[in-house]
Structure formats: structure tokens, C-alpha cells
XYZ file of C-alpha atoms in Angstrom:
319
model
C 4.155 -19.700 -20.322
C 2.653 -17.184 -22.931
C 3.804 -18.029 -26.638
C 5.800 -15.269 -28.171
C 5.497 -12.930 -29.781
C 1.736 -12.003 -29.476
C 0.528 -14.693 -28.023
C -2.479 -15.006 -25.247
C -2.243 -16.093 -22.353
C -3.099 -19.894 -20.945
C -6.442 -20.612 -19.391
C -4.152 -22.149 -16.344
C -2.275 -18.275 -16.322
C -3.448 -17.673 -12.457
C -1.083 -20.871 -12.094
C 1.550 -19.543 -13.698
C 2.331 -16.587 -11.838
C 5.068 -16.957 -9.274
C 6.297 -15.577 -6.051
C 10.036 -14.294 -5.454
C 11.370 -14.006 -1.984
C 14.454 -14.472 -0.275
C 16.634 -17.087 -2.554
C 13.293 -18.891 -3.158
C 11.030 -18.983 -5.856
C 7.164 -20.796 -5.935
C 5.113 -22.236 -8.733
C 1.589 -23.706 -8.977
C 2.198 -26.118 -12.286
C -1.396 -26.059 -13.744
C -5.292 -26.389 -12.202
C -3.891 -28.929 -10.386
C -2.124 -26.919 -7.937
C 1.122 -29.379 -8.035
C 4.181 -27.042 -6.734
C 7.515 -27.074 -8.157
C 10.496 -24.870 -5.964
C 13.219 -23.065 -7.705
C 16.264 -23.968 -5.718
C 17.596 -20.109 -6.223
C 16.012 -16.814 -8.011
C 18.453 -18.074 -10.733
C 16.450 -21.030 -11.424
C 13.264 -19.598 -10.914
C 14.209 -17.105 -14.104
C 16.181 -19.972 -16.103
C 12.582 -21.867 -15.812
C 10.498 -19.081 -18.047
C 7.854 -17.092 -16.164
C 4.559 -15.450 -16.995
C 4.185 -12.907 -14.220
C 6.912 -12.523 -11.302
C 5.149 -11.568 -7.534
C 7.653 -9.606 -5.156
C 7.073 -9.952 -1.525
C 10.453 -10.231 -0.228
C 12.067 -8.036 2.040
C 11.832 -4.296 1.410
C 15.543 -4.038 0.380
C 14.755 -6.566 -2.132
C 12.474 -5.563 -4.018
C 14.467 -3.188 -6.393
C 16.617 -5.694 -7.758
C 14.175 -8.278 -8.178
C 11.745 -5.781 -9.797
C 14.817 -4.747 -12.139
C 15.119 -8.138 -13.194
C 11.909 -9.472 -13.972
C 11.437 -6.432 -16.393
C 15.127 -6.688 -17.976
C 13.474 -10.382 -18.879
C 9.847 -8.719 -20.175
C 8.329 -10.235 -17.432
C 5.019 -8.131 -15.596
C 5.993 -7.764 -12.240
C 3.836 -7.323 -9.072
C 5.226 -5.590 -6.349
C 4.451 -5.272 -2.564
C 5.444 -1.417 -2.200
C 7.627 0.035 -2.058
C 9.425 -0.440 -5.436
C 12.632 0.776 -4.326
C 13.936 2.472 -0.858
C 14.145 5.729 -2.834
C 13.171 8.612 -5.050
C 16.166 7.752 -7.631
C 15.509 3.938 -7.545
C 11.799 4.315 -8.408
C 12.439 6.692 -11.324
C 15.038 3.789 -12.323
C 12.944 0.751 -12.215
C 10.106 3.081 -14.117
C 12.180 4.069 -16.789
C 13.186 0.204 -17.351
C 9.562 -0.719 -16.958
C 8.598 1.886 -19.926
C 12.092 0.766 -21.903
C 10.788 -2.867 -21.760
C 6.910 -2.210 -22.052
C 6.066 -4.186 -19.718
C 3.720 -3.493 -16.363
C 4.863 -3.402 -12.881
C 1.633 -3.171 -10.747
C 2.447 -2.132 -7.028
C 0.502 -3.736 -4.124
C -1.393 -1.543 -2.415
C -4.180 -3.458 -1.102
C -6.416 -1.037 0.150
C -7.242 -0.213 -3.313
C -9.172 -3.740 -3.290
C -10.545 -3.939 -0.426
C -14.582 -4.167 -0.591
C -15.338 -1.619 1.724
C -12.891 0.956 0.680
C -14.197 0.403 -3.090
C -17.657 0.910 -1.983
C -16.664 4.247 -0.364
C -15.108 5.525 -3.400
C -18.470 4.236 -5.504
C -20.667 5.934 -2.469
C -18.489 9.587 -3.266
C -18.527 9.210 -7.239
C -22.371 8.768 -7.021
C -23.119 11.726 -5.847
C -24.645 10.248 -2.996
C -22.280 11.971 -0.715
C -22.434 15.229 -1.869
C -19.259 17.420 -1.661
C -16.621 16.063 0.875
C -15.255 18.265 3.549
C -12.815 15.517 5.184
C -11.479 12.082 5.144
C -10.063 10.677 7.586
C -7.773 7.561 7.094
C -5.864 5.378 10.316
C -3.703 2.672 10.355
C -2.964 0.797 14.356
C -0.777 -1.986 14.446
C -1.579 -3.767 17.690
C 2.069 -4.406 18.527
C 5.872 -3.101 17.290
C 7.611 -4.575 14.922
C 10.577 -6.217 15.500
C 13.625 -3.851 16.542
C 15.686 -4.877 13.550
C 13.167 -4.131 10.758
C 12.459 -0.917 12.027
C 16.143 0.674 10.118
C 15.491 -0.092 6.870
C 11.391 0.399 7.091
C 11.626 3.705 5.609
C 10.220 5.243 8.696
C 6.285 5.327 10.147
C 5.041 7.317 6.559
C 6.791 6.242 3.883
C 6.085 2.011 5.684
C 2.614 2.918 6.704
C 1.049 6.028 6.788
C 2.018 5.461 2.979
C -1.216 2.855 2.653
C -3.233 5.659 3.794
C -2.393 8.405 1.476
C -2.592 6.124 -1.409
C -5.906 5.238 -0.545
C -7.073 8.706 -0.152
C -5.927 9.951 -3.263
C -7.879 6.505 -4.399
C -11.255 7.379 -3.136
C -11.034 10.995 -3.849
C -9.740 11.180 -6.953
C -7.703 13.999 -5.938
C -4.567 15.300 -5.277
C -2.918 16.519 -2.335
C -1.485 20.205 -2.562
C 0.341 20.339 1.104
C 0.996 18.445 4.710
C 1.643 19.767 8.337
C 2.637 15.992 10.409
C 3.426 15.153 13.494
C 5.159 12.290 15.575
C 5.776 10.799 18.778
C 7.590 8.252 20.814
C 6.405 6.806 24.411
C 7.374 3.124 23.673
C 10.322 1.271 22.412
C 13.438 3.641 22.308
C 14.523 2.081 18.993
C 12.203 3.983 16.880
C 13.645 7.248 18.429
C 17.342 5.783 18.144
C 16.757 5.254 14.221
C 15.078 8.561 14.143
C 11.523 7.155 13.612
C 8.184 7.820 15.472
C 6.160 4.799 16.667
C 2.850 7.612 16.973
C 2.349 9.821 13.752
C -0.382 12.158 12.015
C -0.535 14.015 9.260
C -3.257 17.050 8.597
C -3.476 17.312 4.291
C -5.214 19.930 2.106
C -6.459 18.550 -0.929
C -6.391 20.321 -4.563
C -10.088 20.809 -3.859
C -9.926 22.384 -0.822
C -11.112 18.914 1.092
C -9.186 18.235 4.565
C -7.906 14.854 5.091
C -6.664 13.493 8.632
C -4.623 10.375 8.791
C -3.078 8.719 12.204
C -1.033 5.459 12.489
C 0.312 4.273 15.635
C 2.149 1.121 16.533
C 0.542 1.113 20.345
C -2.798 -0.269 19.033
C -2.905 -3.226 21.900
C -6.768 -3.339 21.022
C -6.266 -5.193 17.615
C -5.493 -3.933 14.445
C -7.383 -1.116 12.822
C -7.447 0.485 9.576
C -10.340 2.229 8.785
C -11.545 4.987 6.316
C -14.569 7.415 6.586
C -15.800 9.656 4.162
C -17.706 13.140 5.274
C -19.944 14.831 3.008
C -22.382 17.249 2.858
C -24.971 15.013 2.147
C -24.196 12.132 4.351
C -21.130 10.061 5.535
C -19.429 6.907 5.445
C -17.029 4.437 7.551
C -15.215 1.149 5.507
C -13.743 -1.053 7.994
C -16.100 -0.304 10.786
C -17.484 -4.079 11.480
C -17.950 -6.337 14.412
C -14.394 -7.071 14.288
C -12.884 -3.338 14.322
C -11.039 -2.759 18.080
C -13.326 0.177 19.225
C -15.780 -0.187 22.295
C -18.456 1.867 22.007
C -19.714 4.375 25.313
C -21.695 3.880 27.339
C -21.831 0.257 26.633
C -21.556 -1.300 23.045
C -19.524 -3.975 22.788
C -17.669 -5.763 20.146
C -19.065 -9.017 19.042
C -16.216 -10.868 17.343
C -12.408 -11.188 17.998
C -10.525 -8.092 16.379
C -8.351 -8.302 13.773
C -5.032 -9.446 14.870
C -2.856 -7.763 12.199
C -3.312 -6.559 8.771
C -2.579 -10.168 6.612
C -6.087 -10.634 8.372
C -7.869 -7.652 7.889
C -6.912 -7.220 4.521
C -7.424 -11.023 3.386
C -9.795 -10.560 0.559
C -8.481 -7.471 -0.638
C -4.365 -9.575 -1.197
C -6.568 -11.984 -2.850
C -8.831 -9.670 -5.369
C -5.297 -7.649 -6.067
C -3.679 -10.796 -6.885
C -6.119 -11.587 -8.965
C -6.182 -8.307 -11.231
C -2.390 -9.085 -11.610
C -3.492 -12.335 -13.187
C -5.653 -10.693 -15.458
C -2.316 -8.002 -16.559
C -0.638 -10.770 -17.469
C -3.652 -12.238 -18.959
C -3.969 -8.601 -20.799
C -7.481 -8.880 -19.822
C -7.247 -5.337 -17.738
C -5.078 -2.217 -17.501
C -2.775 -1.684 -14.846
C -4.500 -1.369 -11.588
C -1.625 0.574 -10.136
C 1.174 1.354 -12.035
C 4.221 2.909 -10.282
C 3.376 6.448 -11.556
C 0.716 6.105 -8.974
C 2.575 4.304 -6.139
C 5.276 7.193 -7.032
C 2.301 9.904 -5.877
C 2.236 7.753 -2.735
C 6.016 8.306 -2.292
C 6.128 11.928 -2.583
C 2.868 12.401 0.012
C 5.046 10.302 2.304
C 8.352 12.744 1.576
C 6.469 15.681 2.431
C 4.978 14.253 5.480
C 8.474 13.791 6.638
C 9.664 16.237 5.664
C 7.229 18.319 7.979
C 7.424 16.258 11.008
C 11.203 16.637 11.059
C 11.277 20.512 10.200
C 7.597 20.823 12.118
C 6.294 22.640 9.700
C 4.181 22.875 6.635
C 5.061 21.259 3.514
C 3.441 21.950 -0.191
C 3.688 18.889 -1.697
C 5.425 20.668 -4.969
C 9.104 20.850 -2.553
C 9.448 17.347 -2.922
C 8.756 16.621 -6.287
C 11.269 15.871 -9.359
């Protein structure tokens, strides 16, 4: 645990940091790696915590979040922070009460390729960008009951996408027109979700960005961004293992992905790490939820306009 007040951090701090979910709570004691389990969340909290990781179920996280900073704990978070526009604002204002970070996981952010496109654009080496284009395929549905309180195809995944665009870009998106679709399961249309969705956004620089998710991907999964400029282009996520064939006759060489825990391996584990190093206060926050709150409002709008089927500035959402 960090001495207080003022104190740094332990070399062991990576340790240190545990992982809330469900009733359960998980610590590495030391180098060593020896685990000790908090019989409830209770416990976990009575122990004394350095950094508290959220990856329970989406309509956990706000009250877990709540409680880590009420105890001036920093606080990862798998997004979202809170099922809503009023919970977010309350867990930030807490966050800002207690001075303490709250970093939201969105992984893209760290995942190699993704950072090299965003290094390729700020160089200059692409030139000016005309359009990005961002996709997210699950290879399969997920399971009928999660789909109620997923928040819907944008605000669960197309969410990702629209994070990682503003990410790359550096920009901001002005307004949306999106679309959806059902030809699977008939319990996305029975919670009024889409299991097909795209979304067509205008940037604040006049750059056109093109996102699709679907959960009909049977291929593999595939998530995959690429970068158009007017100098040359780029594609992160395009490997051996990505589920496209090629025509006439390029094949893939490897097994593709089977889900996104795969794909995304490295990039949980470099995020992780930059959480360590908040604790650690050895960096800034990598994403603080002023950022993962952009993400929410880009995913309002582009629900907004696939129920009303129209276009959407992004301003009509905002508070």
C-alpha cells in the first residue's frame, strides 16, 4: 500500500493493484505473485488498496467506481463508467471532489498498430486525411440475456470505434447520420437493438469517418482501422490473422482471431500497465472520463439518428 500522505509508491505497486468483480476481489501479494481472495468487495476494501480494476458486469461498474474513489483509491474502469449520461457526470464530479484518477479502458488506445497509425498521421507522413474508416465484427451473438442491459450496438461497441477515432485524429466529431439492421436473432429487435449498424461522421475538420460493427462476423473477429490521406494510407489490424480472403486467390495464413480478449491481448496488457504507472504517479491519466464521456455522447447521437433516421449534430446531445 502507498504510505500517506505523500508517499511513493512500492517497487512491487503492479502487485498491488486489484481486480473487483462480482462479490470477488483478487490480489497478487508482492513479486512473488502469491494470491490472496477477498471473500466479499467488503473485505477487499477493509484490506487497504493501491489501485482498484473494474471489470465486472456493466451494471456494476458505477457503484464500484463510486466506491473506490469515496476511499481515494485510482480506479480503472472497463467502459462504460455508468449506464448513463447522469451517472457519468456523478462518478466525475466525485472523482474531481476526491482528486483522485479514474482511467477508463478503452483498449484500442494501446494497441500497437492503432498507436502507430496515429504516429504515421501526426508525422506528416500521411498528409491531410480525407476518411477513416473504423469496424468492429464479432464472429458470433452474445448471449440473449446480456443483450438488455448492453446499452445497445453503439454505446457497447461501435463506442470502441469512435473513441479510437477521435484518438488517432485528434479531432472532434461535429455530426452523425447511422444506420441499423436485424436479419438474425429476434432478441436484438425485441429489446430495440440492431445486431448490423453503421454510422457515416463529419469531423470538425471536414474529414469523413465510416464505422460498421456487426455481430454476424462468422469469419472471426475483426476490428480494424485505416487511415486515408492524401499522401498515402494506412490499415492497423490488417495481419495474417484478420478474417478477410483476398480475390482472386489470397489466402489467410493463420487462424483468425476468435474474439476480441484475443485480438486485443497486448493492448489489455500495455493499458494495464499505464494504470500501474497512475498509481505509481509515474504518468498522467491515459484516459480520464472526460474523454470516455466524448465517447458517450458520439454514441448518443449515433442513436439518436438511427432511431429518428436522420442526421444528428453532435451539439443535441450534449450537457
Amino acid at each position: 500500500r502507498r504510505e500517506r500522505p505523500g508517499g511513493a509508491a512500492p517497487p512491487g505497486a503492479a502487485a498491488n493493484a486489484r481486480a473487483a468483480s462480482g462479490d470477488h476481489g483478487e490480489r497478487a501479494a508482492g513479486e512473488g505473485g502469491a494470491r490472496v481472495l477477498a471473500d466479499s468487495v467488503d473485505g477487499m476494501f477493509a484490506g487497504g488498496l493501491d489501485g482498484l480494476v473494474v471489470a465486472a458486469a456493466t451494471d456494476a461498474h458505477a457503484c464500484l467506481v463510486e466506491r473506490g474513489v469515496a476511499g481515494e483509491v485510482p480506479v480503472f474502469c472497463e467502459k462504460p463508467l455508468a449506464p448513463d449520461l447522469s451517472g457519468t457526470f456523478q462518478i466525475m464530479a466525485a472523482a474531481r471532489s476526491a482528486g483522485v484518477p479514474v482511467q477508463v479502458g478503452f483498449q484500442r488506445r494501446f494497441d500497437a498498430g492503432n498507436a502507430a497509425a496515429r504516429e504515421a498521421l501526426r508525422s506528416g507522413r500521411l498528409g491531410w486525411v480525407h476518411t477513416v474508416r473504423s469496424c468492429s465484427f464479432d464472429p458470433a451473438p452474445p448471449p440473449p440475456e446480456y443483450v438488455p442491459a448492453s446499452g445497445g450496438l453503439f454505446r457497447d461497441c461501435v463506442i470502441h470505434d469512435l473513441d479510437l477515432i477521435r484518438f488517432v485524429t485528434g479531432r472532434d466529431v461535429v455530426r452523425v447520420m447511422a444506420a441499423g439492421a436485424n436479419r438474425g436473432e429476434k432478441f436484438f429487435r425485441e429489446c430495440g437493438d440492431v445486431d448490423s449498424g453503421a454510422a457515416l461522421l463529419v469531423l470538425d475538420d471536414g474529414t469523413i469517418g465510416l464505422v460498421a460493427a456487426t455481430r454476424y462476423n462468422a469469419a472471426g473477429y475483426d476490428a480494424r482501422l485505416e487511415l486515408f490521406g492524401s499522401k498515402d494510407s494506412v490499415a492497423a489490424g490488417l495481419d495474417e490473422r484478420t478474417p478477410v480472403t483476398g480475390l482472386p486467390g489470397r489466402r489467410r495464413g493463420e487462424a483468425p482471431y476468435g474474439g476480441f480478449l484475443e485480438r486485443f491481448a497486448d493492448a489489455y496488457d500495455t493499458e494495464l500497465r499505464a494504470f500501474v504507472d497512475v498509481v505509481a504517479g509515474r504518468r498522467p491519466n491515459p484516459c480520464p472520463p472526460e474523454e470516455a464521456l466524448e465517447a458517450f455522447y458520439l454514441a448518443e447521437a449515433c442513436e439518436l439518428s438511427r432511431r429518428e433516421g436522420r442526421v444528428v449534430e453532435v451539439g443535441e446531445v450534449r450537457r
